Amino acid sequence: MAKKQFQAESKRLLDLMINSIYTNREIFLRELISNASDALDKLYYTSLKSGSTGVKRSNFVIRIAADKDARTLTVSDNGIGMSAEELESNLGTIARSGSLSFKEDMELDDDKKSRKITDIIGQFGVGFYSAFMVAEEVTVTSKKFGSDDTFVWKSSGADGYTIEKAVDIPSSAEIADSGTVITLVLKEDTDDENYSQYLNDYTIKSLVKQYSDYIHYPVKLGDDTLNSMEPIWKRQKSKVDPKDYNEFYKSRFNDYVDPARVIRTAVEGMQSYTALLFIPGMAPFNYYNGDYEKGLALYSSGVLIMERCKELIPDHFSFVRGLVDSQDLNLNISREMLQKDRQLIAIERNLEKKIKKDLLDFLKNDRDEYEKFFDNFGRQLKFGVYDNYGANKDLLSDLIMFTSSKDKKMTTLDEYIERMQEDQKYIYFAPGETIEKIDMLPHVAAAKAKDIEVLYLTDEIDEFVLRVMFDYKGKEFRSVSDEDFRAELSDSESARLDDITKTNEDFLRFVKTTVNGTDASDSIENLDPDLLKIAETRFSLSLGDAPVMLTVNGMVSLEMEKTFKRMPIDRGVRAEKVLELNPDSPSVKKLMQTYSGEESERAEAAVRLLYDQAVLLSGLEIDDPVRMGKDIVSLIG
Ligand code: ADP
């Protein structure tokens, strides 16, 4: 019989797994039991939907059997079973996302490699394959519910697998109607690894107790039922060890790090339900790339009816995993009905409140961990503020954080307001690519010199978020480069600024026309806005040591313009740029004296170069490097 090859990536993963020094080999049993439990859930659900009466939930069982002489360990279930095609597609392929590249991983040193494998197991749910960590041969015999044929899948690891029709049905009577028997031939013991232990009753019992206790079908070894079967969310709160929640979360939701938070809630009344929610300790690898699916598992009296019910969780909290169990739900509920189901909508609202409350508590009482959480999921919260024109901003705005100019640490808006100077009117922010770059901006330096705290916006979405919010607790947001930053100038400073501006109107015009390369007589309205480099030139007392700075008038900032330009469709949204000049800078002073005399050509070159400098400081590109070179040469020569 011809051997089939595993899909290329699966083969590499298998190689890694089999030869790895992965220390947590014992989890293979948990993985097999959890697959068996899923298969029973599926059978129950299928039979309910199709109205077949032959299936009795009370007969559902997962059996473990060990044969010391043959060195085999068997895990069987009378669940839904697999057809030949399903054996092929479910067990012939892993890493279904197909996007994994294992090439680099093969070159990792052993320690890193083993960590990488844990990552893979966690993220891709390669559960079944973990059997190869302890077995030299794995046989899967399966009969699909409703079919008369039984098929056998067999593999000794990376060299491929076979599938054939079963001639003699295994003795296990449980799969008479449907189900799956998985038989592992354990590897020989080595100096480092004791595989024989998995044949001991004692080891099997303690592994089931440790990892699979909550499975709600009996897991039997001989006549003994090894698990308590009581779902963890139905156990009395005081009787559950926090560690149990962590273990449950990891095995139930395929994660490999402990959750950051566990939220458990029970509601009695018109609509009774229990919810057990988790905030993951780490963002899933696909969380922000669009193929992440939100949703909570939905149970009706302990029976899973849907794995990811997205109606139960709002988008802004889509990172929350967990389950809801309600006895009041109709088991036969369809997808379409779900969307309108009032019970579900009511549950979602309650959960949203509950999660919000928990996050605030988290922020207040476990600040360091909250920052880690925010690092993982903060973008989603910010997106939630921005989404729907700010419909959820009141719910979310006290949960978001930004880096502050104060110690470069994360701050909430409440904390910012608390530290505001008495006469400070606005909450100031400065957008830019990195904290380091923002820190070098002249306006930021000027603000810091006045002891005004600035929020550093490094995430593309940040500025949009603040624009949508408009204000927080009555304090409006202002960019440090807004002209309104003058609001923080003293009266004498304002008077001085007005004075300089008045006496230097000609100079300002000279700078503007020079930069734009136009005639002083051209009116700006007649120019193609895309060719117009700056719309205005003005003096500023907020530039610190810098001679010039590019800023904007209006709502569209330079950072926003960059974001818009990167979008697939360029809608032509542009910032209205302003060149600010520092009247106290020696180079600007000199220009003011010389621009109209014999040196006016030199002055023009200098103005263009100052503008180029401002452009570079803002992280934009020089429009004409050749001209810039010529200007430099002309000034040197
Ligand atoms: P996961 O369980 O994360 O999907 P696995 O590699 O453990 O990944 O299993 C792959 C698929 O094989 C499962 O999704 C399921 O469809 C099928 N499968 C595994 N074990 C069983 C079983 N005991 N009964 C029926 N189907 C199974």
PDB file of C-alpha atoms in Angstrom, residues 82-189:
ATOM      1  CA  MET A  82     -13.910  10.597  10.927  1.00  0.00           C
ATOM      2  CA  SER A  83     -14.435   9.493   7.335  1.00  0.00           C
ATOM      3  CA  ALA A  84     -11.471   8.515   5.140  1.00  0.00           C
ATOM      4  CA  GLU A  85     -11.420  12.058   3.718  1.00  0.00           C
ATOM      5  CA  GLU A  86     -11.480  13.587   7.157  1.00  0.00           C
ATOM      6  CA  LEU A  87      -8.654  11.362   8.345  1.00  0.00           C
ATOM      7  CA  GLU A  88      -6.723  12.607   5.377  1.00  0.00           C
ATOM      8  CA  SER A  89      -7.458  16.277   5.770  1.00  0.00           C
ATOM      9  CA  ASN A  90      -7.470  16.459   9.584  1.00  0.00           C
ATOM     10  CA  LEU A  91      -4.443  14.304  10.276  1.00  0.00           C
ATOM     11  CA  GLY A  92      -2.416  14.783   7.108  1.00  0.00           C
ATOM     12  CA  THR A  93      -2.050  18.492   7.535  1.00  0.00           C
ATOM     13  CA  ILE A  94      -1.020  20.624  10.410  1.00  0.00           C
ATOM     14  CA  ALA A  95      -0.255  24.275  10.658  1.00  0.00           C
ATOM     15  CA  ARG A  96      -3.265  24.882   8.524  1.00  0.00           C
ATOM     16  CA  SER A  97      -2.504  28.537   8.282  1.00  0.00           C
ATOM     17  CA  GLY A  98       0.255  27.508   5.893  1.00  0.00           C
ATOM     18  CA  SER A  99       2.131  30.665   6.674  1.00  0.00           C
ATOM     19  CA  LEU A 100       4.640  29.162   9.023  1.00  0.00           C
ATOM     20  CA  SER A 101       8.219  29.041   8.054  1.00  0.00           C
ATOM     21  CA  PHE A 102      10.224  26.593  10.041  1.00  0.00           C
ATOM     22  CA  LYS A 103      13.454  27.108   8.216  1.00  0.00           C
ATOM     23  CA  GLU A 104      14.950  29.543  10.674  1.00  0.00           C
ATOM     24  CA  ASP A 105      13.666  27.578  13.609  1.00  0.00           C
ATOM     25  CA  MET A 106      15.704  24.580  12.618  1.00  0.00           C
ATOM     26  CA  GLU A 107      18.815  26.623  13.217  1.00  0.00           C
ATOM     27  CA  LEU A 108      17.856  27.745  16.694  1.00  0.00           C
ATOM     28  CA  ASP A 109      19.821  26.395  19.609  1.00  0.00           C
ATOM     29  CA  ASP A 110      18.145  23.693  21.649  1.00  0.00           C
ATOM     30  CA  ASP A 111      16.751  25.894  24.357  1.00  0.00           C
ATOM     31  CA  LYS A 112      15.166  28.293  21.907  1.00  0.00           C
ATOM     32  CA  LYS A 113      13.967  25.420  19.790  1.00  0.00           C
ATOM     33  CA  SER A 114      12.055  23.867  22.616  1.00  0.00           C
ATOM     34  CA  ARG A 115      10.446  27.158  23.439  1.00  0.00           C
ATOM     35  CA  LYS A 116       9.540  27.589  19.795  1.00  0.00           C
ATOM     36  CA  ILE A 117       7.834  24.230  19.837  1.00  0.00           C
ATOM     37  CA  THR A 118       5.731  25.202  22.815  1.00  0.00           C
ATOM     38  CA  ASP A 119       4.748  28.281  20.865  1.00  0.00           C
ATOM     39  CA  ILE A 120       3.748  26.207  17.889  1.00  0.00           C
ATOM     40  CA  ILE A 121       1.755  23.764  19.943  1.00  0.00           C
ATOM     41  CA  GLY A 122      -0.014  26.636  21.613  1.00  0.00           C
ATOM     42  CA  GLN A 123      -0.715  28.705  18.576  1.00  0.00           C
ATOM     43  CA  PHE A 124      -1.589  26.144  15.997  1.00  0.00           C
ATOM     44  CA  GLY A 125      -3.249  23.545  18.154  1.00  0.00           C
ATOM     45  CA  VAL A 126      -1.163  20.742  16.752  1.00  0.00           C
ATOM     46  CA  GLY A 127      -2.658  18.694  19.522  1.00  0.00           C
ATOM     47  CA  PHE A 128      -2.934  15.345  17.824  1.00  0.00           C
ATOM     48  CA  TYR A 129       0.666  15.415  16.676  1.00  0.00           C
ATOM     49  CA  SER A 130       1.904  15.631  20.230  1.00  0.00           C
ATOM     50  CA  ALA A 131       1.266  11.861  20.310  1.00  0.00           C
ATOM     51  CA  PHE A 132       4.484  11.496  18.343  1.00  0.00           C
ATOM     52  CA  MET A 133       6.439  12.908  21.239  1.00  0.00           C
ATOM     53  CA  VAL A 134       5.906   9.648  23.093  1.00  0.00           C
ATOM     54  CA  ALA A 135       4.923   7.152  20.397  1.00  0.00           C
ATOM     55  CA  GLU A 136       6.912   5.515  17.625  1.00  0.00           C
ATOM     56  CA  GLU A 137       3.738   4.490  15.867  1.00  0.00           C
ATOM     57  CA  VAL A 138       0.220   5.909  15.978  1.00  0.00           C
ATOM     58  CA  THR A 139      -2.871   4.164  14.660  1.00  0.00           C
ATOM     59  CA  VAL A 140      -6.214   5.939  14.364  1.00  0.00           C
ATOM     60  CA  THR A 141      -9.218   3.728  13.707  1.00  0.00           C
ATOM     61  CA  SER A 142     -12.366   5.676  13.085  1.00  0.00           C
ATOM     62  CA  LYS A 143     -15.965   5.253  12.085  1.00  0.00           C
ATOM     63  CA  LYS A 144     -17.896   8.309  11.067  1.00  0.00           C
ATOM     64  CA  PHE A 145     -21.385   8.735  12.494  1.00  0.00           C
ATOM     65  CA  GLY A 146     -23.897   7.563   9.906  1.00  0.00           C
ATOM     66  CA  SER A 147     -21.385   5.554   7.870  1.00  0.00           C
ATOM     67  CA  ASP A 148     -20.950   1.798   7.683  1.00  0.00           C
ATOM     68  CA  ASP A 149     -17.217   1.821   6.999  1.00  0.00           C
ATOM     69  CA  THR A 150     -14.323   2.028   9.395  1.00  0.00           C
ATOM     70  CA  PHE A 151     -10.934   3.353   8.286  1.00  0.00           C
ATOM     71  CA  VAL A 152      -7.468   3.030   9.717  1.00  0.00           C
ATOM     72  CA  TRP A 153      -4.869   5.792   9.584  1.00  0.00           C
ATOM     73  CA  LYS A 154      -1.372   4.749  10.535  1.00  0.00           C
ATOM     74  CA  SER A 155       1.952   6.537  10.793  1.00  0.00           C
ATOM     75  CA  SER A 156       5.377   6.127  12.341  1.00  0.00           C
ATOM     76  CA  GLY A 157       6.148   9.785  12.090  1.00  0.00           C
ATOM     77  CA  ALA A 158       7.687  11.973   9.498  1.00  0.00           C
ATOM     78  CA  ASP A 159       8.018   9.340   6.794  1.00  0.00           C
ATOM     79  CA  GLY A 160       4.326   9.543   5.955  1.00  0.00           C
ATOM     80  CA  TYR A 161       1.079   7.748   6.691  1.00  0.00           C
ATOM     81  CA  THR A 162      -1.332   5.210   5.240  1.00  0.00           C
ATOM     82  CA  ILE A 163      -5.104   5.079   5.206  1.00  0.00           C
ATOM     83  CA  GLU A 164      -6.999   1.871   4.516  1.00  0.00           C
ATOM     84  CA  LYS A 165     -10.358   0.366   5.125  1.00  0.00           C
ATOM     85  CA  ALA A 166     -10.472  -1.680   8.320  1.00  0.00           C
ATOM     86  CA  VAL A 167     -10.790  -5.405   7.920  1.00  0.00           C
ATOM     87  CA  ASP A 168     -11.244  -6.401  11.503  1.00  0.00           C
ATOM     88  CA  ILE A 169     -12.967  -3.819  13.613  1.00  0.00           C
ATOM     89  CA  PRO A 170     -11.120  -3.272  16.896  1.00  0.00           C
ATOM     90  CA  SER A 171     -12.534  -5.044  19.878  1.00  0.00           C
ATOM     91  CA  SER A 172     -13.593  -1.800  21.529  1.00  0.00           C
ATOM     92  CA  ALA A 173     -17.361  -2.123  21.324  1.00  0.00           C
ATOM     93  CA  GLU A 174     -17.851   1.593  21.850  1.00  0.00           C
ATOM     94  CA  ILE A 175     -17.272   2.478  18.262  1.00  0.00           C
ATOM     95  CA  ALA A 176     -19.904   0.067  17.016  1.00  0.00           C
ATOM     96  CA  ASP A 177     -22.006   3.066  15.916  1.00  0.00           C
ATOM     97  CA  SER A 178     -19.334   5.692  15.532  1.00  0.00           C
ATOM     98  CA  GLY A 179     -16.158   6.860  17.177  1.00  0.00           C
ATOM     99  CA  THR A 180     -12.395   6.824  17.173  1.00  0.00           C
ATOM    100  CA  VAL A 181      -9.725   4.603  18.690  1.00  0.00           C
ATOM    101  CA  ILE A 182      -6.216   6.007  18.886  1.00  0.00           C
ATOM    102  CA  THR A 183      -3.469   3.524  19.678  1.00  0.00           C
ATOM    103  CA  LEU A 184       0.038   4.623  20.532  1.00  0.00           C
ATOM    104  CA  VAL A 185       2.988   2.236  20.476  1.00  0.00           C
ATOM    105  CA  LEU A 186       5.232   3.956  23.001  1.00  0.00           C
ATOM    106  CA  LYS A 187       8.889   4.629  22.258  1.00  0.00           C
ATOM    107  CA  GLU A 188      11.584   2.638  24.014  1.00  0.00           C
ATOM    108  CA  ASP A 189      12.871   4.241  27.217  1.00  0.00           C
TER     109      ASP A 189
END
